[in-house]
Short mmCIF file of C-alpha atoms in Angstrom, two decimals:
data_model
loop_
_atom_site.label_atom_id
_atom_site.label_comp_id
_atom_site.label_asym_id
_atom_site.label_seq_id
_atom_site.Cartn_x
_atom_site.Cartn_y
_atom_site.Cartn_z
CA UNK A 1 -20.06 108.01 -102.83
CA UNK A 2 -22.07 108.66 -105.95
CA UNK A 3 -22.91 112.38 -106.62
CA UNK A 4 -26.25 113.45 -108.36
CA UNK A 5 -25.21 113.90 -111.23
CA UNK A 6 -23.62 110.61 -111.58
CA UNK A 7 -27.43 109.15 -110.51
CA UNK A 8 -28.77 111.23 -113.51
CA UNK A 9 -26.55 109.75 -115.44
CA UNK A 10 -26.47 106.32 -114.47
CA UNK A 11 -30.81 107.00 -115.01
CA UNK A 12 -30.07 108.04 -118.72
CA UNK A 13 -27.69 104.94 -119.20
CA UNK A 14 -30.53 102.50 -118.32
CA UNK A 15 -32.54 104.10 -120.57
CA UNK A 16 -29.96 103.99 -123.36
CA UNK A 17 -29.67 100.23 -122.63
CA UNK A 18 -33.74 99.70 -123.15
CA UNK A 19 -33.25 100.77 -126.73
CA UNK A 20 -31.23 97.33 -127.36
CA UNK A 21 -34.24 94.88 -126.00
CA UNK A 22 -34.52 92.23 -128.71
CA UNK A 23 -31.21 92.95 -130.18
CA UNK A 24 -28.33 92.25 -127.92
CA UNK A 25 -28.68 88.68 -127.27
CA UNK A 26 -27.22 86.35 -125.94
CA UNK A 27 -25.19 89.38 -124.41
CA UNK A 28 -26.65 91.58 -121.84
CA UNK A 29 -27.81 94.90 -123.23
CA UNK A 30 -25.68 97.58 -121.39
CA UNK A 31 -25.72 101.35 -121.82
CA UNK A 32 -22.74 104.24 -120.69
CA UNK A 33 -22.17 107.57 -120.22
CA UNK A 34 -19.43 109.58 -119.95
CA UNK A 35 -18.89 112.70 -117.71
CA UNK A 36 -16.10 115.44 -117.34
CA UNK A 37 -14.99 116.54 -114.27
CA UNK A 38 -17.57 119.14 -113.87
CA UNK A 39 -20.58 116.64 -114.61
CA UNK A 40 -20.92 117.65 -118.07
CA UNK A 41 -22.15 114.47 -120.64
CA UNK A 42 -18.58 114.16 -123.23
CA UNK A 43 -20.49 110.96 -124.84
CA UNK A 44 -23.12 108.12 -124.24
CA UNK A 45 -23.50 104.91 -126.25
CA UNK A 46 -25.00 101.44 -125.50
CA UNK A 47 -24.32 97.91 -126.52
CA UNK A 48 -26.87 97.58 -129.72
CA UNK A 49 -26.21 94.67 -130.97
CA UNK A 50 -24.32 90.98 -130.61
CA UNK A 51 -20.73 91.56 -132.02
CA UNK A 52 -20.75 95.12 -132.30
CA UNK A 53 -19.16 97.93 -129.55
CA UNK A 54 -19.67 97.51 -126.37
CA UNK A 55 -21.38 100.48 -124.63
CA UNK A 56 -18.18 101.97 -122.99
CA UNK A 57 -16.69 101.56 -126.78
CA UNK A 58 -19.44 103.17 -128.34
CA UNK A 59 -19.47 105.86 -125.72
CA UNK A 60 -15.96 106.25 -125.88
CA UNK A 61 -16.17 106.84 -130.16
CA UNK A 62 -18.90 109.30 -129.85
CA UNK A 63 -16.90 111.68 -127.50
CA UNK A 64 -13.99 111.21 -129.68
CA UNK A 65 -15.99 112.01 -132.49
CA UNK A 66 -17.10 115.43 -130.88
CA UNK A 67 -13.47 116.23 -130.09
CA UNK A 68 -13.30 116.15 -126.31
CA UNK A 69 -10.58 115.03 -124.03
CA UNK A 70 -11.73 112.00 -121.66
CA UNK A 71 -8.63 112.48 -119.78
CA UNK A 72 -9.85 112.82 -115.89
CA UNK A 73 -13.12 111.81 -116.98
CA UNK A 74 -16.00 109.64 -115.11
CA UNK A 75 -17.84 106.21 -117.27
CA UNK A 76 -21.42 105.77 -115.65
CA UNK A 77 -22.17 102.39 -116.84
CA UNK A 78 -24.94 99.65 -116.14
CA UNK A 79 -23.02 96.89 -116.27
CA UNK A 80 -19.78 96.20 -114.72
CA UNK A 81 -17.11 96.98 -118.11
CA UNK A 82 -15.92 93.34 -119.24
CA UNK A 83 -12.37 92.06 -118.48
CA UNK A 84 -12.37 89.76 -121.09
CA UNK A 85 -11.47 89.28 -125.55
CA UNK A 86 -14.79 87.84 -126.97
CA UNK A 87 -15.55 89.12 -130.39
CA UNK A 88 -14.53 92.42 -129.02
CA UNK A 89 -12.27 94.08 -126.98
CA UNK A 90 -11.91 93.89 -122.67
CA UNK A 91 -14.13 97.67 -121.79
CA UNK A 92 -12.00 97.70 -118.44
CA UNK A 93 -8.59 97.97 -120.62
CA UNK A 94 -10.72 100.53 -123.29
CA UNK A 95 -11.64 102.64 -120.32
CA UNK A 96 -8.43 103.09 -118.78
CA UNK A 97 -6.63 103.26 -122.52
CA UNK A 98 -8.92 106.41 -122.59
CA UNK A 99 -7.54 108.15 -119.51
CA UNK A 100 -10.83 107.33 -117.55
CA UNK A 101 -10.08 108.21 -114.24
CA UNK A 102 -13.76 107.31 -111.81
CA UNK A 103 -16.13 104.43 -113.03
CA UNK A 104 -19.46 104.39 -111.63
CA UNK A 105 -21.53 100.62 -112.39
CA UNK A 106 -24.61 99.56 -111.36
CA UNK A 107 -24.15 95.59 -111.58
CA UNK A 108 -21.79 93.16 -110.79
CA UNK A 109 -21.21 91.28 -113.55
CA UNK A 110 -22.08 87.61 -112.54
CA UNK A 111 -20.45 86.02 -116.11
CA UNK A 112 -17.33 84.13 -114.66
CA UNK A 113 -15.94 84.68 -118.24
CA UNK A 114 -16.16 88.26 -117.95
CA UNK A 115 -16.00 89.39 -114.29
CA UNK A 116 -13.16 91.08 -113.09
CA UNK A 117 -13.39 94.61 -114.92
CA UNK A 118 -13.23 96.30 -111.45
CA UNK A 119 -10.25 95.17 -110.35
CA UNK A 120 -8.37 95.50 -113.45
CA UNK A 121 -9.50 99.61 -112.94
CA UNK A 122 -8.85 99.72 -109.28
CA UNK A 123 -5.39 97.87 -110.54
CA UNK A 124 -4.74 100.65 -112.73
CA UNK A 125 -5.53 103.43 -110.45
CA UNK A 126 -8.94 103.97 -111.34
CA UNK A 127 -11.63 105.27 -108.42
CA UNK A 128 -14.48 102.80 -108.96
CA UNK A 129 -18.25 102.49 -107.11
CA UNK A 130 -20.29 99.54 -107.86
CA UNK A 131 -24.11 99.64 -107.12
CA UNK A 132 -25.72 102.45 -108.18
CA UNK A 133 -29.15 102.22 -108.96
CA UNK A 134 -28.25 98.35 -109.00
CA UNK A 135 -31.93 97.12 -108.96
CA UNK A 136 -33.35 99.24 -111.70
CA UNK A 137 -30.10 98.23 -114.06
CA UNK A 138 -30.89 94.61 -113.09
CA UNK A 139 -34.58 95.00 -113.86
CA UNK A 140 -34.03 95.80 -117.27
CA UNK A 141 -31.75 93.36 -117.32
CA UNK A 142 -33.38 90.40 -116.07
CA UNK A 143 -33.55 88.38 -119.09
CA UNK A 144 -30.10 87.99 -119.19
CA UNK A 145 -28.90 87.98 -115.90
CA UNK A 146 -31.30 85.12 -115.14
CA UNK A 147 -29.69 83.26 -117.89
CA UNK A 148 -26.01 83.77 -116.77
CA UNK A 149 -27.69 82.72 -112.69
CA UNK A 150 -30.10 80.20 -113.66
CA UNK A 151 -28.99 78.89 -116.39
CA UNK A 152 -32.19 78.81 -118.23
CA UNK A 153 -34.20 81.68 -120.21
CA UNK A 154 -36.20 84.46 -118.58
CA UNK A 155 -39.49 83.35 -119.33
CA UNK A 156 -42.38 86.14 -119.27
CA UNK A 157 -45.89 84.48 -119.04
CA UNK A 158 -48.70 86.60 -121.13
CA UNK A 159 -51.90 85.92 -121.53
CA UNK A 160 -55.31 88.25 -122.23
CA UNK A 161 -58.68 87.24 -120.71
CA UNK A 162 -62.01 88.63 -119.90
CA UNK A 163 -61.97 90.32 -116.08
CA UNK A 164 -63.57 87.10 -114.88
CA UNK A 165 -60.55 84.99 -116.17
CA UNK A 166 -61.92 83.58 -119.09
CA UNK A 167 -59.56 83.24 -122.32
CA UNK A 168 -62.19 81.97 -124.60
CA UNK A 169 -65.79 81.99 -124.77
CA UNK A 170 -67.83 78.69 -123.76
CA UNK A 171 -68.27 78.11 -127.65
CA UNK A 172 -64.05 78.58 -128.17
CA UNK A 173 -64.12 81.76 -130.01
CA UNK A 174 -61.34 83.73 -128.46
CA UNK A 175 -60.36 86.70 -131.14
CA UNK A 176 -60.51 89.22 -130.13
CA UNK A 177 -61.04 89.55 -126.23
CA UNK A 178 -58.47 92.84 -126.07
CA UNK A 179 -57.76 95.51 -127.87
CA UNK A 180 -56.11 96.78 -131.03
CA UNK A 181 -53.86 98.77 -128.14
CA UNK A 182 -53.12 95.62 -126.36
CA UNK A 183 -52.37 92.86 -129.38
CA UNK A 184 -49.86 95.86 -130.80
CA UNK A 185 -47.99 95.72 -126.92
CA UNK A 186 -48.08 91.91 -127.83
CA UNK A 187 -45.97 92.09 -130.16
CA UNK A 188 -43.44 94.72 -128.66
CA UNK A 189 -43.03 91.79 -126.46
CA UNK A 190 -42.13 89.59 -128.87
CA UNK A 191 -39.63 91.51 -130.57
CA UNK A 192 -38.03 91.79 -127.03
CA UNK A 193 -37.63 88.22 -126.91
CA UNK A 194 -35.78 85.33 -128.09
CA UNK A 195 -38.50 83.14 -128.30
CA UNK A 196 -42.04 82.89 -128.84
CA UNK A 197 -43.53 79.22 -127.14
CA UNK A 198 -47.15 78.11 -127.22
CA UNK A 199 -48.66 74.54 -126.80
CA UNK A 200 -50.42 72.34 -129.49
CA UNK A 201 -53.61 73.43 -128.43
CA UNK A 202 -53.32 76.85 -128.94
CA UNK A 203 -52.09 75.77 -132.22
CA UNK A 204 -55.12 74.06 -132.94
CA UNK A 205 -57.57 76.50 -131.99
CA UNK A 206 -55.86 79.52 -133.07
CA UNK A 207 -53.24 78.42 -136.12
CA UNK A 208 -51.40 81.33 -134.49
CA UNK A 209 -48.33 83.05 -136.63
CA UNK A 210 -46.40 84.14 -133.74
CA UNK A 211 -43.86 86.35 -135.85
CA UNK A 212 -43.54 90.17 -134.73
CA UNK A 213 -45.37 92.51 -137.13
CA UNK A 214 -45.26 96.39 -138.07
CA UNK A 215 -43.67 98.97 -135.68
CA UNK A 216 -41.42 96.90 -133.09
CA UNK A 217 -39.73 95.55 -136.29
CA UNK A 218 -39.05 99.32 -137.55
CA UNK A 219 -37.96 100.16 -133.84
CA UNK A 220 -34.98 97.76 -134.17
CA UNK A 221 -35.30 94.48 -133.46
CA UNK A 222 -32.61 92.83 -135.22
CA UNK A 223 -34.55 89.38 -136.07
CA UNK A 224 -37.54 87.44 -135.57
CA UNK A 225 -37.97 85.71 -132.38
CA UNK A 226 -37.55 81.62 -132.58
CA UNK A 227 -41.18 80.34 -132.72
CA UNK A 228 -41.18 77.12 -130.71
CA UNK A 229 -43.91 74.88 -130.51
CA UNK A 230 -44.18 71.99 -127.59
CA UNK A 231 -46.27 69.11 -129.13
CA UNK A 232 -46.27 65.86 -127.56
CA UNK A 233 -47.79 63.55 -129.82
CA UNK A 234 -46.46 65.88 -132.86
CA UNK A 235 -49.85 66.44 -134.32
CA UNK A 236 -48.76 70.07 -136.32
CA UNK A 237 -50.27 69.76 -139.48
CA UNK A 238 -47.46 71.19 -142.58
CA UNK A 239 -49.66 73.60 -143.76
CA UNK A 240 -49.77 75.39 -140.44
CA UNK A 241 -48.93 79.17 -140.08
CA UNK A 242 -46.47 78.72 -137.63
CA UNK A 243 -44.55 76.57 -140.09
CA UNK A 244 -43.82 79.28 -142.76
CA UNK A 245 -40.66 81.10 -143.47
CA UNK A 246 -41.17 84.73 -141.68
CA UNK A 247 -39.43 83.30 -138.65
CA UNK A 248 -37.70 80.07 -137.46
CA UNK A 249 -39.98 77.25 -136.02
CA UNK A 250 -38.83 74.57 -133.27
CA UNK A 251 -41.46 71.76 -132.80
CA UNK A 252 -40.72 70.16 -129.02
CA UNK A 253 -42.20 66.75 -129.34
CA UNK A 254 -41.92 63.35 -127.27
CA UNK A 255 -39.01 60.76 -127.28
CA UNK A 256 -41.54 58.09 -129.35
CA UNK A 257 -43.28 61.03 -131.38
CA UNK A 258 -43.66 59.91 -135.12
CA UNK A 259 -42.62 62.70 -137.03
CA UNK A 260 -42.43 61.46 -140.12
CA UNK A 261 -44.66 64.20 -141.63
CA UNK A 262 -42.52 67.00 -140.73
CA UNK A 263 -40.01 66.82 -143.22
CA UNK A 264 -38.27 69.93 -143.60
CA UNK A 265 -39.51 70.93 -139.59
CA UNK A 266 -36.68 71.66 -136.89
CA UNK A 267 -37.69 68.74 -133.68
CA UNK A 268 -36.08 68.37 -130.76
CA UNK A 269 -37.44 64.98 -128.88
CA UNK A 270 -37.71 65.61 -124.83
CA UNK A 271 -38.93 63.64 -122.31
CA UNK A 272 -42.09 63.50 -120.46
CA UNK A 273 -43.05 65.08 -117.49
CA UNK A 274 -42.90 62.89 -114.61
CA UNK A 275 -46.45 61.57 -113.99
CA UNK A 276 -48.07 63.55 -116.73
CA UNK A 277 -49.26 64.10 -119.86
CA UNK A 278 -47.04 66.62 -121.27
CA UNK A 279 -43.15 67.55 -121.47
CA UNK A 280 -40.86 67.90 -119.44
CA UNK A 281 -40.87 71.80 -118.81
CA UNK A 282 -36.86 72.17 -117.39
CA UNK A 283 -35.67 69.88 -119.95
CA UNK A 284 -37.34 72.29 -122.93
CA UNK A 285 -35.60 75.49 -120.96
CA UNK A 286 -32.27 73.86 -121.13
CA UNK A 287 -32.24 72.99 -124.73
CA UNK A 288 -33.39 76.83 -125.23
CA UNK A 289 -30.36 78.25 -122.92
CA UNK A 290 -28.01 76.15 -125.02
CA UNK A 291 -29.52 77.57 -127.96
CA UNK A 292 -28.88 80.71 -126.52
CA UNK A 293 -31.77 81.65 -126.32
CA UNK A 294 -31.97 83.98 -122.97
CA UNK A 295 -35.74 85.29 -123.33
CA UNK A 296 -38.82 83.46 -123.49
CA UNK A 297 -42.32 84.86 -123.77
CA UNK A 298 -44.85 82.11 -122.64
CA UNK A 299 -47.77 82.52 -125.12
CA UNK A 300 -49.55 78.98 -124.72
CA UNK A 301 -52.83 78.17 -123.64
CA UNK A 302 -53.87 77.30 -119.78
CA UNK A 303 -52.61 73.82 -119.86
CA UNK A 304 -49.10 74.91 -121.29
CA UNK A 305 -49.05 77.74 -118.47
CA UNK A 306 -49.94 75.66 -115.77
CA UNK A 307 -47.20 73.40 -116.57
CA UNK A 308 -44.76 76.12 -116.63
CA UNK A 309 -45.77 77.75 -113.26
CA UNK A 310 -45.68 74.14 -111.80
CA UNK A 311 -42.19 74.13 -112.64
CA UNK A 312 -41.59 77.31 -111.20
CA UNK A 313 -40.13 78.63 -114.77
CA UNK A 314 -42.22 81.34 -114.32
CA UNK A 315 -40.52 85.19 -114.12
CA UNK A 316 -42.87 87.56 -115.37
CA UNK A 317 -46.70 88.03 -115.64
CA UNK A 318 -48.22 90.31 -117.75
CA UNK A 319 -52.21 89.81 -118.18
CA UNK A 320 -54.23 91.87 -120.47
CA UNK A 321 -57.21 92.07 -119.27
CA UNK A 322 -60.48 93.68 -121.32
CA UNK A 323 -63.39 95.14 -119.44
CA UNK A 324 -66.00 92.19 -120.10
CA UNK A 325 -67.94 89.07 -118.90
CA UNK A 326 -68.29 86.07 -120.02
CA UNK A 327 -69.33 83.31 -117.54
CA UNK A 328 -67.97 80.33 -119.15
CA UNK A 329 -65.54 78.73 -121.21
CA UNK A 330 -61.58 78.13 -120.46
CA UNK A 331 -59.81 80.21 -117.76
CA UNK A 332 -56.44 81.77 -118.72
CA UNK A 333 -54.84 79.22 -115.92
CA UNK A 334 -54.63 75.42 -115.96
CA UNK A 335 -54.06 73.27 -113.31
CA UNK A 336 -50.70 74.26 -111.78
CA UNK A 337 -50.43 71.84 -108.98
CA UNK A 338 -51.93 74.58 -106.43
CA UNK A 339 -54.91 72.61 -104.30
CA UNK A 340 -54.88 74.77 -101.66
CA UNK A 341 -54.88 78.63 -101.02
CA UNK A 342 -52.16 78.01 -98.52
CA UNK A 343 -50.12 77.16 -101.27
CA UNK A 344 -51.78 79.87 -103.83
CA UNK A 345 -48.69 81.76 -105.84
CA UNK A 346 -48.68 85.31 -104.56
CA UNK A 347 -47.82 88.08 -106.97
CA UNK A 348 -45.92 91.40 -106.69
CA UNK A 349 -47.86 93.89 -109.01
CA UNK A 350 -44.75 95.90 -110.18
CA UNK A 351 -47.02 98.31 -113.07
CA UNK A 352 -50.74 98.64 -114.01
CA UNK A 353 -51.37 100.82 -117.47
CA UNK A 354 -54.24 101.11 -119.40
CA UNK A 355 -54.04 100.61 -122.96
CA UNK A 356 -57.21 101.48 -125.05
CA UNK A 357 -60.22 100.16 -122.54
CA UNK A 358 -57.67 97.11 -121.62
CA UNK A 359 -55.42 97.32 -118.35
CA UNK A 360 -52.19 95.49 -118.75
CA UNK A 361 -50.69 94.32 -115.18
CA UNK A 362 -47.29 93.43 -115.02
CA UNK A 363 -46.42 91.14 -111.64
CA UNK A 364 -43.29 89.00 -110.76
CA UNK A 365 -43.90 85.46 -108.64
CA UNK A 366 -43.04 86.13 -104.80
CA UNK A 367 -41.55 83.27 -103.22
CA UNK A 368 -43.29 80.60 -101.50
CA UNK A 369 -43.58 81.07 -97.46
CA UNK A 370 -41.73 77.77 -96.07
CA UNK A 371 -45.03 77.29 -94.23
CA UNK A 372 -48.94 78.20 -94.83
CA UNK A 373 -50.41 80.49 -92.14
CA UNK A 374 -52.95 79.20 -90.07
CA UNK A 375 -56.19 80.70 -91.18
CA UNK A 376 -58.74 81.73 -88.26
CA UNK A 377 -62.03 81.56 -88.58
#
């Protein structure tokens, strides 16, 4: 069984991994650290980018590189270690190279290419645990584990509206409802992800740029997140921000779209949703997972989110919401195929924070009950 000290440690190897968001992909980000028999830390390290060491590797170096002996010693590591050659090494066979003798991981690995690191240590000898702290490993993550289950991106839905729901006033004037506080989490959020998605009319209301801007770039994320635009009928105008070279641009359009004044534009033609207006949301998510693309942060309109949650290609909510009133205008929420409050999608508020007068609550999608409850009068 786990000691305490291994639980501290496996706590400071999730955090390790969290440095990575934005930078890892499409591999998980992982992080590792390595203890002596009496508990001491010899090393840490985590995965920080596609390509480069794994975390065990990178652990592994910087105890080398402070002279210790990892002979007898104990790996706390998020992820199970890899049993398989990629564009670097099997962890597993680094680990037990190393005279590792105990590995303690917090998640199966679910990748059928590189499963199998725990019984290639047991094989060798090596004591290993599996579990620890599992659900706070997976939680950060989620992006790429639902990629590897799902087969489709982890798509995060944010949106910022008034606290009556609104995302616009009644005249369409939308900038700014939040904060300076809240627009700079924005775009932490996008240099976490893979991909930045809105719908063509966001793009025509708000010419948004989409690209990530100031400090997240100088924390480390590697590149800009694919901008990706769905637009049916193709109506993006050239000159449009979203079009410029600070980031790549994907333009989702219909099978008959005329495109013919996009030259120099990336399309991909999709079909329609089945008996609507727009396109089809599953069919968009799969050409993004074989992009690789494992992250997706929904910033669309209501129409464009409505459509997503319909799907149910909805992971993550995060709503910014600024302490004022409006009364009319849009509501952050288009029609998601809910009629009823039987069928209403219930949330699990995992964190509220407040950033500048804004609170920012973060909630995951519970699943549907197989039957609505009567309701009593």
């Amino acid at each position: 069984m786990a000691t305490a000290t291994e639980a501290d440690a496996m706590r400071r190897a999730i955090a390790l991994a969290a440095r990575a968001l934005g930078s890892t992909s499409p591999n998980p980000v992982v992080g590792c650290v390595l203890l002596d028999a009496r508990g001491r830390v010899l090393g840490e390290g985590w995965h920080r980018r596609a390509g480069g060491p794994h975390a065990e590797v990178d652990a592994l170096h910087a105890a080398a590189d402070a002279g210790h002996d990892l002979r007898g010693a104990t790996a706390v590591v998020t992820l199970e270690p890899c049993n398989h050659t990629g564009r670097t090494g099997p962890c597993a066979q680094a680990l037990i190279e190393a005279g590792v003798t105990r590995v303690v991981y917090a998640v199966a690995d679910p990748n059928p290419t590189a499963t199998g690191g725990a019984a290639t240590l047991t094989a060798a000898g090596v004591d290993v645990e599996g579990g620890l702290l599992a659900g706070q490993a997976a939680e950060g993550n989620a992006a790429w584990l639902t990629s590897v289950r799902r087969a489709r991106p982890f798509v995060v839905w944010k949106y910022a509206a008034t606290l009556d729901g609104r995302s616009a006033a009644a005249d369409g004037t939308s900038r700014w409802i939040t904060s300076t506080e809240s627009r700079e989490d924005v775009h932490r959020l996008r240099a976490e992800a893979d991909a930045v998605v809105v719908g063509s009319g966001t793009l025509r209301a708000d010419d948004p740029h989409l690209a990530v801007r100031g400090g997240p770039l100088r924390r480390g994320a590697v590149t800009q997140p694919l901008r990706v635009v769905v637009d049916t009928h193709a109506t993006v105008k050239p000159g449009a921000r979203v079009l410029d070279d600070a980031a790549p641009t994907l333009v989702a359009v219909a099978q008959d779209a005329d495109t013919s004044h996009l030259t120099g534009v990336e399309t991909v033609r999709l079909p329609r949703a089945e008996g609507g207006t727009g396109l089809d949301i599953p069919a968009l998510l799969d050409v993004l997972h074989r992009r690789e693309i494992r992250s997706l942060l929904l910033e669309g309109g209501p129409t464009l989110a409505g459509a997503f949650l319909a799907a149910g290609a909805v992971d993550r909510v995060i709503g910014y919401l600024a302490p004022a009133l409006l009364g009319a205008g849009p509501a952050a929420l288009g029609d998601a195929g809910i009629g009823t409050i039987a069928r209403a999608l219930r949330l699990d508020v995992t964190d509220v924070s407040r950033l500048g007068p804004d609170l920012r609550v973060t909630a995951t999608p519970l699943a549907p009950a197989t039957a609505p409850a009567t309701e009593e009068n």
